[in-house]
Amino acid sequence: MSMSSVLEKPASLLERARASYPRDRVFEFMQPRPAFDQPVDTRKGPILYVEGVSVSFDGFKALNNLSLYINDGELRCIIGPNGAGKTTMMDVITGKTRPDQGQVYFGQTINLLALQEHEIARGGIGRKFQKPTVLETLSVYDNLELAMASNKGVWSCLLHTLNGEQRDRIAEVLHLIRLTAQARQQAGALSHGQKQWLEIGMLLMQNPRILLVDEPVAGMTGEETERTAELLTSLAGRHAVIVVEHDMAFVRSIARTVTVLHQGSVLAEGSMDKIQNDPKVIEVYLGE
Amino acid sequence: MLIRRLLENDRGGQIVLLVLLALLVVVPLLSLGVSDTSVWHLSTYNVTLLGKYLCYALLALSLDLIWGYCGILSLGHGAFFALGGYCMGMYLMRQIGDRGVYGNPELPDFMVFLNWDHLPWYWHGFDMFWFAMLMVVLVPGLLALVFGWLAFRSRVTGVYLSIITQALTYALLLTFFRNEAGFGGNNGLTDFKDILGFPVQADTTRIGLFIASVLALMLGYLLCRLVVTSRLGRVIVAIRDAESRTRFSGYQVEHFKLWLFVLSAMLAGIAGALFVPQVGIINPGEFSPLNSIELVVWVAVGGRATLFGAIAGAFSVNYAKTWFTSLYPEAWLFALGALFVLVTLFLPKGLVGLAGQRKWRRTPKAALSGLPQQQEYAS
C-alpha cells in the first residue's frame, strides 16, 4: 500500500499511524493485510516466487538456498531423491514451516511468509498431502462442501445453508473426480485411489490458483494413474499445478517442465528430455 | 420447524426428549398430586435425586460436545461445573440476609467468623438474581476463553491438553480450599434459605428446580444438536479426524476449538448452577479431578459423539453409583474403574453402540468409523 493512497482515505487509526510514520517496517502486526479479494498480481508471469529459501532442522539443511518460479497456469513436476526437500518446500509455501531465510511471494505482492496456514489456503493455494487425507466419517458430498470456498468463520458456519450455485459447483466437481455415484457414501469407505481423487476434488472446491499435489498416484493401479494424469493435465491452464512424484513413468506422461531437487536446492530444470540427459541428474538420481 | 429439523434422523434424541417431557408431567404429579401414604407417591428425596442426575446429564452433554465431536479430552470439566455452582451458591448466600447464625445482614457467616468487616469486591452484585445468572455463564465461559486461547494457540493437543485441564481444576481446588479466597474455604457455601423468595427446602421449590433442570437439559440438547448438525458441526468433526486437512482447507482451527470449548464450559456452568440449590451445598470438593474423570466415564459408557449417549451414560452410571454406594460403599471406585476398562475394550461406542449393534452389523466399516481415529495409513 503506497503512502498516497493511505492519505487519501485515512480509514482506521492503524492506517493513519502507518501513514504518519512507517513503523510497519518494524512491527509485523502493523503491516497491511494482503488483499486477497483483488486478483493475484501475475503481470510478470510467475504466480509463485520462492527465492533463496533455507530451512534447517537441528543442523540438517532440509532446504538450502532454494529458488523456484512457477508461472501462472503451468504444470510443473518436481522430482528428487528422498530427503531432497520436496515436502519441506510444500510446508514452506503453505505456511506450515517458517524458513530461516528467503522469501516466498504469491503473485508480486502477497508475502506468504507473513500469513498463517488457513489464510494461505483461503487465498488460493490448495495442498494435497502425501497420504490421502479425507474426512473419513463424513460423506463424499460433505467433504467437498466443507472444502468449498466460502466464509469460513465460526458463526457463519453455524448458520450456513447451501445455495443453488454452490450445489452446482459440488456436482460439477463430483463429476470431474468421477465420484458422483458415491456422493452419499462415507469417505472412509472409498478405495485408496478414490480418496486421492476426493482430496484433489476438495482442493478444487477451494478455487485455488495453485495446486500443490504431493505424490498423487502413490498406491494407484495403472488405470487410475492414467486417469489421474488426465485430470491433472486438464487442470493446468486454469490453475498452476505443482506435482511432486516419485513415479518416473507418470512424470514423463504429464511433464512439461521438470525441476530436480537435490539436497535442498535445485539441481536442474527443463524439459524431461533435457533432464534425462543431464549428467548431474544421472549421477544423483536416474543413474542409481 | 427448527426442532423438527434438528431431531430428524435422531431416534435417540427423540426418545430422550419424549422421556424428558414425560418426566416433566409425571414427576410433579406423583410428588405433589399423590398423598404421602400412596405407593405411587414420589418422595422429595427421589425428586431431588432425579434433578441431580439431570444436572449431571447436562454436564455430560457439554463434555461430549468437545470430546466426542472435537476430540478435545478435557479432564477438568468439573471446574466449569463447580464455578457455575459457586456463582449460584454466592447468590443463595446473599439471600440468607440476617437469618444467619451471626445475624449479619451483609456478610455471610463464614466472613463474620473470619472477622472480615466488609464484602470482598467479587461478591458485589450477587444479591441480584439476574447478575448471578449472568455470572453462571460468564465466569466459566471467560475461564474457558483465556485457558483455551492459550492452549489452542500454542497447538497443545491430545494427552498434554488433558493433563493441563486436570492441573487447572486441581489449582482451582486448592484456591477454593483457602479461607482467604473468600468462598467459605473447606466448608464451601451452604445453609441456603431461599431462592427468588421461595424456601429452598420446600417440596414445591424442589419441583420447580426439577422442572428447570428438565427444561435446561432439553434446551441444552437442542442447542448441541443445532451445533453438530450445522456445517460448524461437520467442521468440528473434521478437526477431530484430520486437523491439518481442515486447516489447509482454510479453516482457522483454533477459533473453532475455542468457540466450542467456551460453549461447552457455559453449559457446564449452567448445570452446576442448577445442581447447587438441589443438593444444598457447594464446596471445593466439586473441583476434585476425580469428579472430572468420573464425568469422562459417563460419556464413554454412554457413547461418545452421540449426544443422547452422553445423557444415557450420565443417568445409568449415576444410578449405578447411588445403588452401589448404598450397598458396598468402598467398592464403588473399583467398579467405576472396571466399568471404564470394560467399556473401552468391549464397547468402544458405549451403551448406545450396543443398542445399535444389530443395525450396524450389516455395515461393520461404518460402525467403526464413528470413532475418532488417527489418519495413519501405510499406503
XYZ file of C-alpha atoms in Angstrom:
667
model
C 0.000 0.000 0.000
C 1.558 3.306 -1.029
C 1.717 6.384 1.155
C -0.520 8.492 -1.054
C -3.379 6.022 -1.173
C -3.413 5.867 2.595
C -3.535 9.613 2.940
C -6.482 9.860 0.598
C -8.833 7.969 2.889
C -7.486 7.540 6.372
C -9.882 4.774 7.360
C -8.545 3.472 10.626
C -6.271 4.622 13.377
C -3.832 1.902 12.372
C -3.696 3.176 8.813
C -3.186 6.726 9.967
C -0.388 5.576 12.227
C 1.170 3.763 9.302
C 0.967 6.858 7.166
C 2.437 9.200 9.741
C 5.455 7.096 10.455
C 6.491 3.926 8.681
C 6.563 1.747 11.759
C 5.166 -1.143 9.821
C 8.659 -1.943 8.696
C 9.463 -2.611 12.336
C 6.353 -4.187 13.805
C 4.908 -7.076 11.879
C 1.360 -6.645 13.151
C 1.158 -3.185 11.570
C 1.754 -4.446 8.063
C -1.232 -4.096 5.803
C -3.157 -7.349 5.435
C -2.844 -8.874 1.981
C -5.753 -8.058 -0.246
C -6.963 -11.468 -1.343
C -10.171 -10.070 -2.728
C -8.192 -8.480 -5.531
C -6.824 -10.684 -8.289
C -3.327 -12.016 -7.698
C -0.783 -9.854 -9.474
C 0.812 -12.087 -12.119
C 1.740 -9.412 -14.660
C 5.369 -10.503 -14.724
C 4.418 -14.130 -15.429
C 5.132 -16.167 -12.329
C 2.409 -16.721 -9.761
C 4.740 -18.188 -7.152
C 8.162 -16.877 -6.267
C 10.377 -18.919 -3.978
C 13.679 -17.120 -3.509
C 16.722 -18.144 -1.519
C 14.777 -20.220 0.973
C 16.707 -22.150 3.598
C 15.267 -24.355 6.306
C 17.246 -26.379 8.782
C 16.100 -28.857 11.381
C 18.650 -29.421 14.136
C 21.512 -28.557 11.844
C 20.226 -30.630 8.927
C 19.608 -28.371 5.952
C 16.316 -29.537 4.507
C 16.277 -26.614 2.078
C 19.431 -24.859 1.040
C 19.026 -21.554 -0.775
C 16.178 -22.899 -2.900
C 14.876 -20.675 -5.679
C 11.951 -21.591 -7.850
C 9.462 -19.720 -10.026
C 6.137 -21.145 -11.097
C 4.237 -19.485 -13.954
C 0.510 -18.940 -13.837
C -1.340 -21.950 -15.211
C 1.807 -24.027 -15.513
C 2.057 -27.755 -14.809
C 5.332 -28.348 -13.026
C 6.722 -31.635 -11.852
C 9.202 -31.733 -9.026
C 11.295 -34.831 -8.581
C 14.210 -35.722 -6.391
C 15.515 -38.494 -4.219
C 14.216 -38.971 -0.672
C 15.274 -36.154 1.611
C 15.729 -33.722 -1.264
C 13.359 -31.293 0.448
C 10.235 -31.695 -1.667
C 7.780 -31.939 1.209
C 9.594 -29.253 3.199
C 9.229 -26.945 0.221
C 5.459 -27.525 0.280
C 5.413 -26.919 4.013
C 7.100 -23.555 3.481
C 4.727 -22.485 0.715
C 1.617 -23.439 2.695
C 2.789 -21.802 5.919
C 3.389 -24.943 7.952
C 7.131 -24.360 8.275
C 8.768 -20.971 8.580
C 12.074 -20.743 6.712
C 15.246 -19.413 8.326
C 15.978 -17.318 5.280
C 14.423 -16.379 1.990
C 11.219 -15.043 0.558
C 8.054 -16.617 -0.772
C 5.623 -14.462 -2.735
C 2.229 -15.283 -4.174
C 1.968 -13.097 -7.233
C 4.068 -9.993 -6.913
C 2.534 -8.527 -3.809
C 1.476 -11.168 -1.310
C 4.144 -12.259 1.120
C 3.217 -15.789 2.111
C 5.678 -15.885 4.975
C 3.595 -13.359 6.895
C 0.456 -15.492 6.690
C -0.968 -18.427 8.592
C -1.958 -21.743 7.023
C -5.667 -21.035 6.826
C -5.104 -17.606 5.258
C -2.875 -19.103 2.586
C -5.438 -21.824 1.922
C -8.259 -19.286 1.617
C -6.079 -17.084 -0.554
C -5.844 -19.713 -3.250
C -3.153 -22.273 -2.561
C -4.503 -25.776 -2.138
C -2.453 -28.677 -0.908
C -2.863 -32.416 -1.216
C -0.969 -34.465 1.315
C 1.289 -37.378 0.575
C -1.060 -39.767 2.369
C -4.580 -39.248 1.120
C -6.267 -37.277 3.871
C -10.020 -37.022 3.603
C -12.618 -36.684 6.333
C -13.387 -40.356 6.786
C -16.552 -40.078 8.857
C -18.252 -37.591 6.543
C -19.852 -38.336 3.203
C -18.061 -37.569 -0.029
C -20.530 -34.743 -0.595
C -19.867 -33.255 2.840
C -16.142 -33.474 2.250
C -16.486 -31.296 -0.821
C -18.964 -28.955 0.829
C -16.610 -28.405 3.719
C -13.705 -27.519 1.468
C -15.767 -25.115 -0.639
C -14.570 -21.544 -0.811
C -16.991 -19.523 1.323
C -16.974 -17.653 4.575
C -15.153 -19.998 6.901
C -15.714 -18.166 10.167
C -17.278 -19.923 13.159
C -20.605 -18.074 13.219
C -21.213 -18.216 9.502
C -20.601 -21.980 9.607
C -23.239 -22.331 12.294
C -25.873 -20.654 10.146
C -24.670 -21.811 6.757
C -27.001 -23.231 4.121
C -26.080 -24.167 0.563
C -27.385 -22.136 -2.345
C -28.093 -23.455 -5.823
C -24.882 -22.189 -7.308
C -22.845 -23.933 -4.622
C -24.758 -27.180 -5.159
C -23.992 -26.968 -8.864
C -20.334 -26.446 -8.131
C -20.233 -29.537 -5.907
C -21.988 -31.584 -8.588
C -19.514 -30.336 -11.163
C -16.503 -31.341 -9.080
C -18.101 -34.703 -8.208
C -18.386 -35.351 -11.922
C -14.822 -34.242 -12.563
C -13.374 -36.603 -9.961
C -15.780 -39.383 -11.040
C -17.392 -39.835 -7.634
C -20.956 -38.783 -8.449
C -22.272 -42.269 -7.687
C -20.501 -42.317 -4.322
C -21.625 -38.828 -3.238
C -23.602 -40.071 -0.230
C -21.097 -42.742 0.753
C -18.784 -42.292 3.727
C -15.389 -41.125 2.538
C -13.693 -43.731 4.725
C -15.223 -46.492 2.627
C -13.653 -45.284 -0.629
C -10.770 -47.074 -2.288
C -7.295 -45.634 -1.968
C -7.349 -44.139 -5.436
C -10.801 -42.645 -4.929
C -9.589 -40.982 -1.735
C -6.743 -39.408 -3.690
C -9.270 -38.025 -6.164
C -11.573 -36.843 -3.454
C -8.729 -34.918 -1.919
C -7.950 -33.334 -5.273
C -11.654 -32.529 -5.542
C -11.529 -30.859 -2.140
C -8.675 -28.683 -3.353
C -10.684 -27.708 -6.417
C -13.611 -26.651 -4.221
C -11.318 -24.043 -2.705
C -10.993 -22.370 -6.130
C -7.232 -22.351 -5.854
C -4.796 -20.552 -8.130
C -2.079 -23.013 -7.236
C -2.475 -26.730 -6.551
C 0.310 -28.419 -4.660
C -0.058 -32.132 -5.197
C 2.172 -34.459 -3.222
C 2.513 -37.955 -4.741
C -0.923 -38.166 -6.347
C -0.513 -41.643 -7.833
C 1.108 -43.458 -4.914
C -0.710 -46.758 -4.466
C -2.846 -46.384 -7.589
C -3.494 -49.005 -10.206
C -2.316 -48.424 -13.767
C -5.718 -47.338 -14.954
C -6.205 -44.985 -12.022
C -2.781 -43.478 -12.663
C -3.725 -42.827 -16.258
C -6.948 -41.104 -15.261
C -5.129 -39.011 -12.669
C -2.648 -37.901 -15.320
C -5.590 -36.879 -17.486
C -7.216 -34.992 -14.625
C -4.084 -33.073 -13.655
C -3.282 -32.144 -17.254
C -6.813 -30.845 -17.704
C -6.485 -28.711 -14.574
C -3.316 -26.995 -15.743
C -4.074 -23.765 -17.514
C -6.849 -22.759 -15.177
C -4.653 -23.468 -12.148
C -0.938 -23.659 -11.682
C -0.283 -27.279 -10.735
C 2.830 -28.394 -8.895
C 3.209 -32.157 -8.709
C 5.734 -33.927 -6.540
C 6.090 -37.522 -7.637
C 8.418 -40.483 -7.499
C 6.808 -42.424 -10.301
C 9.019 -41.523 -13.283
C 6.674 -43.039 -15.858
C 3.885 -40.834 -14.525
C 6.089 -37.755 -14.559
C 7.108 -38.483 -18.117
C 3.473 -38.772 -19.148
C 2.395 -35.377 -17.795
C 5.531 -33.271 -17.535
C 6.177 -30.152 -19.489
C 8.788 -28.688 -17.205
C 10.570 -30.734 -14.570
C 12.567 -29.435 -11.632
C 15.032 -31.765 -9.924
C 15.725 -31.090 -6.274
C 18.778 -32.438 -4.576
C 19.939 -31.753 -1.037
C 17.549 -28.862 -0.616
C 18.262 -26.904 -3.764
C 17.527 -27.012 -7.469
C 19.881 -29.316 -9.350
C 18.389 -28.982 -12.807
C 15.315 -27.644 -14.523
C 13.897 -28.102 -18.003
C 12.044 -30.486 -20.252
C 12.004 -34.194 -19.441
C 14.427 -34.974 -22.279
C 16.868 -32.352 -21.137
C 16.680 -33.604 -17.543
C 17.201 -37.201 -18.525
C 20.378 -36.342 -20.378
C 21.788 -34.061 -17.727
C 24.942 -35.719 -16.331
C 24.423 -34.219 -12.857
C 20.916 -35.632 -12.651
C 22.007 -39.020 -13.913
C 24.668 -39.104 -11.265
C 22.428 -38.357 -8.254
C 19.106 -39.733 -9.304
C 18.430 -41.524 -12.528
C 21.708 -43.333 -12.583
C 21.053 -45.240 -9.401
C -39.950 -26.094 12.296
C -36.451 -25.869 13.694
C -36.964 -28.522 16.387
C -38.306 -30.961 13.833
C -35.345 -30.396 11.572
C -32.938 -30.907 14.479
C -34.486 -34.201 15.538
C -34.792 -35.632 12.061
C -32.814 -38.889 11.804
C -32.103 -38.730 15.520
C -34.031 -41.617 17.025
C -32.094 -41.460 20.281
C -32.727 -37.757 20.653
C -36.429 -38.204 20.017
C -36.580 -40.818 22.748
C -34.591 -38.645 25.172
C -36.842 -35.657 24.621
C -40.002 -37.746 24.951
C -38.763 -39.211 28.214
C -37.921 -35.740 29.487
C -41.355 -34.462 28.506
C -42.916 -37.385 30.344
C -40.811 -36.629 33.425
C -41.964 -33.037 33.221
C -45.563 -34.181 33.667
C -45.288 -37.349 35.741
C -42.826 -36.257 38.417
C -44.719 -33.171 39.677
C -47.933 -35.198 39.528
C -46.606 -38.117 41.564
C -44.832 -35.880 44.008
C -47.435 -33.213 44.739
C -50.663 -34.736 43.437
C -50.453 -38.098 45.231
C -50.794 -38.379 49.015
C -47.755 -39.386 51.088
C -49.244 -42.718 52.039
C -49.844 -43.948 48.494
C -47.360 -46.365 46.893
C -47.330 -44.071 43.848
C -46.016 -41.163 45.842
C -42.612 -39.914 44.772
C -40.604 -38.661 47.739
C -38.797 -35.334 47.671
C -35.570 -37.288 48.096
C -36.191 -39.054 44.804
C -37.234 -35.875 43.028
C -34.003 -34.238 44.116
C -32.030 -37.312 43.098
C -33.556 -37.189 39.619
C -32.883 -33.455 39.456
C -29.252 -34.153 40.323
C -28.988 -36.717 37.525
C -30.458 -34.193 35.111
C -27.709 -31.715 36.007
C -25.105 -34.425 35.522
C -26.656 -35.257 32.163
C -26.308 -31.634 31.052
C -22.697 -31.697 32.207
C -22.091 -34.925 30.275
C -23.651 -33.310 27.220
C -21.198 -30.424 27.459
C -18.226 -32.779 27.646
C -19.499 -34.917 24.790
C -19.664 -31.824 22.616
C -15.939 -31.195 22.887
C -14.655 -34.722 23.461
C -16.967 -36.787 21.295
C -17.225 -34.353 18.414
C -14.000 -32.384 18.523
C -11.638 -34.866 20.170
C -10.623 -32.462 22.954
C -10.472 -34.626 26.065
C -10.937 -32.230 28.952
C -10.117 -33.880 32.257
C -11.030 -30.731 34.140
C -14.552 -30.093 33.010
C -15.805 -30.360 36.556
C -14.125 -26.995 37.160
C -16.647 -25.194 34.952
C -19.494 -27.050 36.628
C -18.191 -26.046 40.051
C -17.687 -22.419 39.028
C -21.284 -22.212 37.838
C -22.278 -23.802 41.118
C -20.291 -21.297 43.148
C -21.938 -18.386 41.314
C -25.340 -19.797 42.244
C -24.091 -20.509 45.761
C -22.994 -16.891 46.196
C -26.461 -15.711 45.185
C -28.061 -18.115 47.652
C -25.688 -16.979 50.422
C -26.652 -13.362 49.867
C -30.318 -14.354 50.088
C -29.798 -15.593 53.651
C -29.517 -11.996 54.796
C -29.686 -11.584 58.567
C -31.033 -15.088 59.130
C -27.503 -16.472 59.517
C -26.070 -17.623 62.839
C -24.388 -14.244 63.398
C -27.318 -12.260 62.066
C -25.160 -10.008 59.908
C -27.406 -8.657 57.114
C -24.492 -8.047 54.743
C -21.822 -10.676 55.374
C -22.223 -14.453 55.097
C -21.486 -16.314 58.319
C -18.048 -17.559 57.351
C -16.861 -13.998 56.700
C -18.075 -12.853 60.098
C -16.269 -15.836 61.577
C -13.051 -14.726 59.818
C -13.516 -11.219 61.289
C -13.947 -9.622 57.875
C -15.689 -6.270 58.081
C -16.800 -5.826 54.506
C -17.787 -7.859 51.475
C -14.927 -8.625 49.054
C -15.372 -6.832 45.697
C -16.150 -10.025 43.797
C -19.168 -10.712 45.994
C -20.892 -7.494 44.927
C -23.883 -7.876 42.666
C -24.544 -11.458 43.675
C -27.570 -10.390 45.703
C -29.289 -9.845 42.348
C -30.580 -12.974 40.652
C -30.054 -11.738 37.094
C -26.452 -10.795 37.849
C -25.720 -14.169 39.413
C -27.273 -15.960 36.431
C -25.156 -13.893 34.071
C -22.060 -14.862 36.034
C -23.096 -18.531 35.903
C -22.354 -18.484 32.170
C -19.772 -15.692 32.025
C -17.322 -16.919 34.668
C -16.880 -20.448 33.250
C -17.004 -19.003 29.731
C -14.290 -16.468 30.475
C -12.031 -19.024 32.112
C -12.506 -21.329 29.130
C -11.781 -18.439 26.785
C -8.495 -17.497 28.428
C -7.383 -21.065 29.041
C -8.447 -22.265 25.610
C -6.898 -19.311 23.833
C -3.546 -20.007 25.426
C -3.724 -23.767 24.947
C -5.106 -23.907 21.403
C -2.951 -21.063 20.134
C 0.115 -23.000 21.220
C -1.401 -26.034 19.496
C -1.439 -28.104 22.643
C -3.409 -31.241 21.847
C -4.096 -34.773 22.968
C -2.814 -36.041 26.267
C -0.926 -32.807 27.038
C -4.126 -30.807 26.881
C -5.859 -33.364 29.097
C -3.103 -33.029 31.668
C -3.227 -29.248 31.806
C -7.013 -29.245 32.129
C -6.555 -31.587 35.060
C -3.989 -29.190 36.522
C -6.443 -26.337 36.034
C -9.153 -27.952 38.096
C -6.635 -29.008 40.736
C -5.317 -25.441 41.009
C -8.864 -24.181 41.466
C -9.485 -26.865 44.086
C -6.516 -25.638 46.104
C -7.527 -21.988 45.702
C -11.103 -22.562 46.816
C -9.912 -24.551 49.821
C -8.198 -21.440 51.189
C -10.251 -19.378 53.607
C -8.600 -16.194 52.308
C -10.095 -16.806 48.876
C -13.443 -15.754 50.304
C -15.532 -18.704 49.196
C -16.034 -20.371 52.550
C -12.888 -22.497 52.374
C -13.210 -26.150 53.206
C -16.905 -25.936 54.100
C -17.905 -24.127 50.959
C -21.261 -22.409 50.759
C -24.275 -23.988 52.421
C -27.213 -23.464 54.766
C -29.204 -21.818 51.971
C -32.584 -20.395 52.891
C -34.417 -19.331 49.773
C -34.185 -18.804 46.038
C -36.167 -15.990 44.380
C -38.143 -15.767 47.612
C -39.146 -19.441 47.696
C -37.786 -21.589 50.534
C -35.151 -23.965 49.152
C -36.279 -26.910 51.274
C -39.973 -26.744 50.322
C -41.368 -29.538 48.144
C -42.845 -27.090 45.658
C -39.490 -25.346 45.242
C -37.839 -28.710 44.682
C -40.356 -29.449 41.942
C -39.696 -26.029 40.448
C -35.963 -26.701 40.383
C -36.618 -30.129 38.897
C -38.685 -28.598 36.106
C -35.970 -26.003 35.483
C -33.418 -28.819 35.202
C -35.545 -30.763 32.718
C -36.040 -27.655 30.609
C -32.342 -26.790 30.752
C -31.433 -30.293 29.599
C -33.966 -30.200 26.763
C -32.772 -26.803 25.563
C -29.153 -27.860 26.019
C -29.796 -30.939 23.923
C -31.400 -28.938 21.146
C -28.599 -26.380 21.212
C -25.925 -29.080 20.963
C -27.919 -30.723 18.215
C -28.075 -27.395 16.360
C -24.303 -27.145 16.584
C -23.494 -30.686 15.499
C -25.949 -30.785 12.600
C -24.774 -27.484 11.131
C -21.819 -27.006 8.855
C -19.977 -25.963 12.000
C -20.576 -29.458 13.379
C -19.029 -31.018 10.304
C -16.015 -28.736 10.587
C -15.626 -29.807 14.208
C -15.707 -33.489 13.275
C -13.219 -32.709 10.527
C -10.903 -31.134 13.089
C -11.183 -34.261 15.224
C -10.415 -36.633 12.370
C -7.945 -34.671 10.262
C -6.857 -31.437 11.853
C -4.269 -30.432 9.281
C -6.583 -31.230 6.359
C -9.118 -28.879 7.910
C -6.509 -26.201 8.440
C -5.301 -26.451 4.850
C -8.911 -26.261 3.694
C -8.913 -22.710 5.022
C -10.409 -23.079 8.492
C -8.828 -21.405 11.456
C -8.889 -24.498 13.629
C -8.023 -22.640 16.841
C -11.104 -20.418 16.571
C -13.400 -23.381 16.178
C -11.911 -25.229 19.132
C -12.047 -22.139 21.293
C -15.647 -21.353 20.396
C -16.752 -24.874 21.167
C -14.744 -25.028 24.388
C -16.351 -21.818 25.649
C -19.835 -23.030 24.720
C -19.190 -26.295 26.494
C -17.903 -24.519 29.613
C -21.023 -22.344 29.703
C -23.297 -25.380 29.514
C -21.308 -26.991 32.322
C -21.720 -23.792 34.362
C -25.496 -23.854 33.914
C -25.546 -27.500 35.019
C -23.594 -26.551 38.151
C -25.918 -23.649 38.938
C -28.962 -25.932 38.810
C -27.184 -28.574 40.850
C -26.344 -26.402 43.873
C -29.823 -25.393 45.117
C -30.956 -29.010 44.770
C -28.151 -30.567 46.798
C -27.977 -27.561 49.120
C -24.206 -27.200 49.221
C -21.209 -26.344 47.075
C -17.709 -26.950 48.355
C -14.220 -27.227 46.821
C -14.669 -31.000 46.538
C -16.568 -30.303 43.309
C -13.266 -29.218 41.763
C -11.711 -32.567 42.568
C -10.029 -34.084 39.494
C -11.804 -37.325 40.345
C -15.179 -35.743 39.530
C -13.957 -34.724 36.115
C -12.676 -38.214 35.451
C -15.984 -39.725 36.519
C -17.635 -37.400 34.055
C -15.430 -38.772 31.282
C -16.529 -42.281 32.270
C -20.205 -41.331 31.973
C -19.683 -40.130 28.436
C -17.539 -43.114 27.484
C -20.091 -45.540 28.916
C -22.985 -43.814 27.220
C -21.276 -43.463 23.891
C -19.118 -40.684 22.554
C -20.228 -38.459 19.688
C -23.892 -39.256 20.213
C -25.481 -36.578 22.342
C -28.195 -38.835 23.713
C -25.491 -41.360 24.585
C -23.926 -38.876 26.983
C -27.293 -38.397 28.681
C -27.894 -42.137 28.875
C -24.404 -42.623 30.286
C -24.838 -39.948 32.952
C -28.115 -41.468 34.109
C -27.024 -45.107 34.083
C -23.637 -44.632 35.760
C -25.056 -42.330 38.421
C -27.946 -44.630 39.092
C -25.454 -47.475 39.459
C -23.399 -45.274 41.769
C -26.359 -44.473 44.015
C -27.283 -48.131 44.165
C -23.725 -49.388 44.608
C -22.598 -46.887 47.234
C -25.565 -47.761 49.425
C -24.613 -51.453 49.285
C -20.812 -51.546 49.032
C -19.509 -48.008 49.513
C -15.823 -48.978 49.371
C -16.125 -50.937 46.157
C -17.587 -48.162 44.023
C -14.303 -46.739 42.722
C -13.145 -50.206 41.725
C -16.425 -50.806 39.963
C -16.085 -47.477 38.184
C -12.556 -48.288 37.062
C -13.588 -51.722 35.873
C -16.517 -50.228 34.012
C -14.237 -47.823 32.178
C -11.785 -50.544 31.206
C -14.535 -52.891 30.043
C -16.327 -50.252 28.050
C -13.107 -49.136 26.379
C -12.222 -52.715 25.471
C -15.564 -54.166 24.504
C -17.934 -51.291 23.835
C -15.946 -48.555 22.102
C -19.235 -46.927 21.118
C -20.722 -47.254 24.579
C -24.183 -48.417 25.578
C -25.663 -46.625 22.617
C -23.391 -48.605 20.330
C -24.595 -51.810 21.969
C -28.204 -50.877 21.315
C -27.483 -50.029 17.704
C -25.246 -53.013 17.043
C -27.801 -55.043 15.132
C -28.246 -52.286 12.672
C -24.518 -51.761 12.287
C -23.642 -55.401 11.786
C -24.546 -55.175 8.139
C -22.041 -52.359 7.583
C -19.227 -53.015 10.042
C -16.956 -50.425 8.471
C -19.415 -47.634 9.138
C -19.746 -48.698 12.766
C -16.047 -48.366 13.343
C -15.655 -45.084 11.583
C -17.877 -43.281 14.069
C -14.939 -43.063 16.428
C -12.134 -40.571 16.429
C -9.254 -42.121 14.655
C -5.834 -41.109 13.555
C -5.232 -40.688 9.877
C -2.382 -43.126 9.806
C -2.313 -45.294 6.740
C 0.515 -47.340 5.413
C -0.035 -46.687 1.758
